Tab-separated table of C-alpha atoms in Angstrom:
chain	number	residue	atom	x	y	z
A	13	UNK	CA	31.304	-6.480	24.083
A	14	UNK	CA	28.418	-8.827	25.241
A	15	UNK	CA	25.975	-6.545	23.129
A	16	UNK	CA	28.302	-6.893	20.097
A	17	UNK	CA	28.401	-10.511	20.268
A	18	UNK	CA	24.892	-10.876	20.507
A	19	UNK	CA	24.482	-8.463	17.841
A	20	UNK	CA	26.618	-10.731	15.583
A	21	UNK	CA	24.838	-13.657	16.633
A	22	UNK	CA	21.477	-11.910	15.846
A	23	UNK	CA	23.000	-11.223	12.400
A	24	UNK	CA	23.686	-14.862	11.615
A	25	UNK	CA	20.377	-15.881	12.786
A	26	UNK	CA	18.418	-13.337	11.041
A	27	UNK	CA	20.224	-14.598	7.691
A	28	UNK	CA	19.531	-18.302	8.858
A	29	UNK	CA	15.859	-17.755	8.688
A	30	UNK	CA	15.781	-16.326	5.268
A	31	UNK	CA	17.865	-19.127	3.982
A	32	UNK	CA	15.690	-21.577	5.415
A	33	UNK	CA	12.502	-20.195	4.004
A	34	UNK	CA	14.093	-20.100	0.843
A	35	UNK	CA	15.407	-23.732	0.932
A	36	UNK	CA	12.238	-25.198	2.694
A	37	UNK	CA	9.996	-23.226	-0.054
A	38	UNK	CA	11.921	-24.835	-2.802
A	39	UNK	CA	12.000	-28.238	-1.306
A	40	UNK	CA	8.277	-28.299	-0.217
A	41	UNK	CA	6.918	-26.731	-3.629
A	42	UNK	CA	5.988	-29.722	-5.555
A	43	UNK	CA	4.000	-31.117	-2.273
A	44	UNK	CA	2.547	-27.615	-1.826
A	45	UNK	CA	1.604	-27.243	-5.408
A	46	UNK	CA	-0.444	-30.881	-5.354
A	47	UNK	CA	-1.846	-30.128	-1.906
A	48	UNK	CA	-2.827	-27.555	0.262
A	49	UNK	CA	-1.706	-29.863	3.324
A	50	UNK	CA	1.891	-29.868	1.685
A	51	UNK	CA	2.049	-26.399	1.968
A	52	UNK	CA	0.693	-26.056	5.683
A	53	UNK	CA	3.406	-28.901	6.510
A	54	UNK	CA	6.205	-26.832	4.593
A	55	UNK	CA	5.078	-23.482	6.850
A	56	UNK	CA	4.560	-25.715	10.261
A	57	UNK	CA	8.378	-27.058	9.250
A	58	UNK	CA	9.734	-23.804	8.874
A	59	UNK	CA	7.888	-22.498	12.335
A	60	UNK	CA	9.537	-25.304	14.121
A	61	UNK	CA	12.882	-24.504	12.657
A	62	UNK	CA	12.805	-20.951	13.627
A	63	UNK	CA	11.971	-21.738	17.287
A	64	UNK	CA	14.856	-24.330	17.529
A	65	UNK	CA	17.235	-22.487	15.751
A	66	UNK	CA	16.449	-19.240	17.706
A	67	UNK	CA	16.965	-21.481	21.326
A	68	UNK	CA	20.815	-22.239	20.449
A	69	UNK	CA	22.006	-19.338	18.162
A	70	UNK	CA	20.800	-16.352	20.287
A	71	UNK	CA	19.516	-17.814	23.318
A	72	UNK	CA	15.722	-17.004	22.574
A	73	UNK	CA	13.297	-19.666	23.953
A	74	UNK	CA	9.516	-19.648	23.383
A	75	UNK	CA	6.847	-21.029	25.550
A	76	UNK	CA	3.215	-21.278	24.891
A	77	UNK	CA	0.655	-20.948	27.594
A	78	UNK	CA	-3.053	-21.679	27.356
A	79	UNK	CA	-4.969	-24.134	24.975
A	80	UNK	CA	-4.801	-23.118	21.133
A	81	UNK	CA	-8.414	-23.900	19.903
A	82	UNK	CA	-8.404	-27.000	18.203
A	83	UNK	CA	-11.818	-26.304	16.409
A	84	UNK	CA	-13.020	-23.482	14.272
A	85	UNK	CA	-12.341	-20.270	15.815
A	86	UNK	CA	-11.272	-16.642	15.408
A	87	UNK	CA	-7.915	-15.692	16.853
A	88	UNK	CA	-7.419	-12.319	17.774
A	89	UNK	CA	-3.719	-11.767	18.665
A	90	UNK	CA	-1.375	-8.753	19.834
A	91	UNK	CA	1.072	-8.260	17.178
A	92	UNK	CA	4.828	-7.261	17.932
A	93	UNK	CA	7.080	-9.117	15.667
A	94	UNK	CA	7.568	-11.608	13.016
A	95	UNK	CA	7.919	-14.595	15.954
A	96	UNK	CA	4.607	-14.112	16.989
A	97	UNK	CA	3.151	-15.088	13.498
A	98	UNK	CA	5.475	-17.922	13.855
A	99	UNK	CA	4.316	-19.054	17.327
A	100	UNK	CA	0.679	-18.688	16.748
A	101	UNK	CA	0.535	-20.581	13.224
A	102	UNK	CA	2.522	-23.267	14.937
A	103	UNK	CA	0.317	-23.944	17.877
A	104	UNK	CA	-2.792	-24.327	16.029
A	105	UNK	CA	-3.956	-27.373	13.841
A	106	UNK	CA	-5.276	-25.609	10.869
A	107	UNK	CA	-4.152	-21.497	10.982
A	108	UNK	CA	-4.689	-19.193	8.078
A	109	UNK	CA	-4.302	-15.151	8.633
A	110	UNK	CA	-5.805	-11.981	7.892
A	111	UNK	CA	-2.839	-10.415	5.964
A	112	UNK	CA	-1.933	-7.228	4.329
A	113	UNK	CA	-2.711	-7.586	0.741
A	114	UNK	CA	0.970	-6.468	-0.254
A	115	UNK	CA	2.345	-9.416	1.217
A	116	UNK	CA	0.763	-11.781	-1.503
A	117	UNK	CA	3.420	-10.605	-3.867
A	118	UNK	CA	6.253	-11.308	-1.287
A	119	UNK	CA	8.006	-14.292	-2.503
A	120	UNK	CA	7.398	-17.648	-0.959
A	121	UNK	CA	5.364	-15.969	1.830
A	122	UNK	CA	2.727	-14.970	-0.366
A	123	UNK	CA	2.702	-17.693	-2.539
A	124	UNK	CA	2.562	-20.190	0.687
A	125	UNK	CA	-0.299	-17.904	2.578
A	126	UNK	CA	-2.447	-17.979	-0.261
A	127	UNK	CA	-2.007	-21.780	-0.731
A	128	UNK	CA	-3.140	-22.125	3.296
A	129	UNK	CA	-6.196	-19.958	2.554
A	130	UNK	CA	-4.817	-16.454	3.972
A	131	UNK	CA	-7.118	-13.702	3.190
A	132	UNK	CA	-5.408	-10.656	1.806
A	133	UNK	CA	-6.709	-7.343	2.480
A	134	UNK	CA	-6.084	-3.931	0.970
A	135	UNK	CA	-5.987	-1.618	4.340
A	136	UNK	CA	-6.110	1.482	2.300
A	137	UNK	CA	-9.790	1.198	0.824
A	138	UNK	CA	-11.361	0.977	4.256
A	139	UNK	CA	-15.003	0.047	3.523
A	140	UNK	CA	-14.309	-1.838	0.431
A	141	UNK	CA	-11.545	-3.749	1.859
A	142	UNK	CA	-13.751	-4.935	4.574
A	143	UNK	CA	-16.432	-6.055	2.462
A	144	UNK	CA	-14.025	-7.967	0.494
A	145	UNK	CA	-12.330	-9.554	3.314
A	146	UNK	CA	-15.868	-10.862	4.566
A	147	UNK	CA	-16.945	-12.225	1.391
A	148	UNK	CA	-13.427	-13.861	1.095
A	149	UNK	CA	-14.002	-15.514	4.593
A	150	UNK	CA	-17.542	-16.387	3.502
A	151	UNK	CA	-15.902	-18.276	0.478
A	152	UNK	CA	-13.305	-20.185	2.373
A	153	UNK	CA	-15.737	-21.471	5.014
A	154	UNK	CA	-15.532	-24.718	3.574
A	155	UNK	CA	-12.075	-25.083	4.659
A	156	UNK	CA	-12.479	-24.453	8.492
A	157	UNK	CA	-9.931	-23.796	10.991
A	158	UNK	CA	-8.445	-21.233	12.974
A	159	UNK	CA	-8.678	-17.763	11.447
A	160	UNK	CA	-5.812	-15.536	12.824
A	161	UNK	CA	-6.350	-11.449	12.795
A	162	UNK	CA	-4.230	-8.969	14.112
A	163	UNK	CA	-6.976	-6.483	15.619
A	164	UNK	CA	-4.726	-3.371	15.414
A	165	UNK	CA	-3.667	-3.994	11.798
A	166	UNK	CA	-0.242	-4.042	12.384
A	167	UNK	CA	2.715	-4.662	14.590
A	168	UNK	CA	2.726	-2.461	17.806
A	169	UNK	CA	6.098	-1.801	19.622
A	170	UNK	CA	5.655	-2.587	23.471
A	171	UNK	CA	4.676	0.587	25.300
A	172	UNK	CA	2.885	1.739	22.062
A	173	UNK	CA	-0.805	1.897	21.572
A	174	UNK	CA	-3.071	1.748	18.366
A	175	UNK	CA	-6.708	1.402	18.156
A	176	UNK	CA	-8.463	-1.884	17.826
A	177	UNK	CA	-10.235	-1.557	14.313
A	178	UNK	CA	-14.072	-2.893	13.731
A	179	UNK	CA	-13.023	-5.609	11.333
A	180	UNK	CA	-12.314	-8.219	14.043
A	181	UNK	CA	-15.717	-7.530	15.158
A	182	UNK	CA	-17.338	-7.985	11.731
A	183	UNK	CA	-15.658	-11.347	11.639
A	184	UNK	CA	-16.597	-12.339	14.786
A	185	UNK	CA	-20.243	-11.480	14.551
A	186	UNK	CA	-20.109	-13.008	10.807
A	187	UNK	CA	-18.574	-16.357	11.710
A	188	UNK	CA	-20.858	-16.952	14.819
A	189	UNK	CA	-17.510	-18.913	16.445
A	190	UNK	CA	-15.609	-18.024	19.664
A	191	UNK	CA	-12.847	-15.706	19.540
A	192	UNK	CA	-9.784	-16.407	21.319
A	193	UNK	CA	-7.552	-13.629	22.451
A	194	UNK	CA	-3.780	-13.840	22.514
A	195	UNK	CA	-1.516	-11.945	24.655
A	196	UNK	CA	2.241	-11.595	23.512
A	197	UNK	CA	5.496	-10.200	24.712
A	198	UNK	CA	7.643	-10.947	21.604
A	199	UNK	CA	8.481	-7.391	21.005
A	200	UNK	CA	10.544	-7.094	24.406
A	201	UNK	CA	13.120	-9.463	22.611
A	202	UNK	CA	12.439	-9.186	18.831
A	203	UNK	CA	11.826	-5.371	18.241
A	204	UNK	CA	9.862	-4.525	15.028
A	205	UNK	CA	12.979	-2.961	13.314
A	206	UNK	CA	16.697	-3.530	13.549
A	207	UNK	CA	18.998	-6.626	13.817
A	208	UNK	CA	19.430	-7.156	17.331
A	209	UNK	CA	17.429	-10.189	19.272
A	210	UNK	CA	17.557	-10.162	23.095
A	211	UNK	CA	17.810	-13.413	24.581
A	212	UNK	CA	15.186	-14.785	27.038
A	213	UNK	CA	11.879	-16.431	26.990
A	214	UNK	CA	8.919	-15.297	24.360
A	215	UNK	CA	5.777	-16.126	25.722
A	216	UNK	CA	2.480	-16.259	24.053
A	217	UNK	CA	-0.720	-16.819	25.977
A	218	UNK	CA	-4.005	-18.275	24.719
A	219	UNK	CA	-6.862	-16.552	26.932
A	220	UNK	CA	-10.349	-17.674	27.635
A	221	UNK	CA	-12.529	-17.721	24.335
A	222	UNK	CA	-15.081	-14.818	23.973
A	223	UNK	CA	-18.259	-16.730	22.815
A	224	UNK	CA	-20.465	-15.564	20.172
A	225	UNK	CA	-23.467	-13.293	20.812
A	226	UNK	CA	-21.853	-10.049	22.075
A	227	UNK	CA	-22.318	-6.423	20.584
A	228	UNK	CA	-20.121	-4.262	19.075
A	229	UNK	CA	-19.087	-2.314	21.987
A	230	UNK	CA	-18.802	-5.009	24.585
A	231	UNK	CA	-16.776	-7.373	22.213
A	232	UNK	CA	-14.120	-4.821	21.239
A	233	UNK	CA	-13.708	-3.518	24.895
A	234	UNK	CA	-13.576	-7.210	26.258
A	235	UNK	CA	-10.994	-8.186	23.384
A	236	UNK	CA	-8.716	-5.212	23.932
A	237	UNK	CA	-8.881	-5.446	27.857
A	238	UNK	CA	-7.989	-9.110	27.517
A	239	UNK	CA	-5.192	-8.581	24.921
A	240	UNK	CA	-3.663	-5.434	26.305
A	241	UNK	CA	-4.023	-6.460	29.947
A	242	UNK	CA	-2.455	-9.916	29.643
A	243	UNK	CA	0.367	-8.499	27.016
A	244	UNK	CA	1.188	-5.798	29.251
A	245	UNK	CA	1.503	-8.904	32.027
A	246	UNK	CA	3.654	-10.798	30.124
A	247	UNK	CA	5.977	-7.855	28.969
A	248	UNK	CA	6.288	-7.138	32.575
A	249	UNK	CA	7.454	-10.622	33.429
A	250	UNK	CA	10.113	-10.240	30.936
A	251	UNK	CA	11.668	-7.208	32.592
A	252	UNK	CA	10.015	-4.466	30.415
A	253	UNK	CA	9.053	-1.410	32.097
A	254	UNK	CA	5.917	0.471	30.975
A	255	UNK	CA	6.031	4.399	30.983
A	256	UNK	CA	4.255	6.164	33.556
A	257	UNK	CA	1.099	7.255	32.556
């Protein structure tokens, strides 16, 4: 019975966040059209709404640990659910994502994403996609902020593994800025698929920055160790049991 009630609450909550996206997208549209800052405020308002409504509609609270970067930086995060997108963007002053090109065509998300400076990447074209990503980041350097990337390229369920891609290193090497790793346990409560949302506390944790200057192998090894090790720790705190190796 408890599971059924939480499932129904989750269903209502899921409907709520899409309705809120539509309403805020329309309300803020003139401001967003006139100003990139207007688009950013619309997105931040949505982030606050999702966090607030999750806390009382489904009993899902959120916590941000560590110190989010305030200056220009590359933010490299674990990606487990839509909620970690909300938490990261909502906790930095001028965030913009490396995002799948397909999302550019999504109603509201695509238009607002492009308006705040997100960089779409066509993952299927490999080398050409990386070259275009680097060029787009260079051309957007006049709007400094926190460039957010998911090094594994997609959502990865708790207990699963996908390799870290070279694109994160290429951005780190090109930008000559600190890279701030972010650990996450959101997938324990908000799975990649399905309606059900588990009550509890989702945590994202900003870890010590990796300063510019490392080579490819050293950078990727440190980034993966920091993000995976600390994400596993946060998931264990949330009660998730990793499969025995």
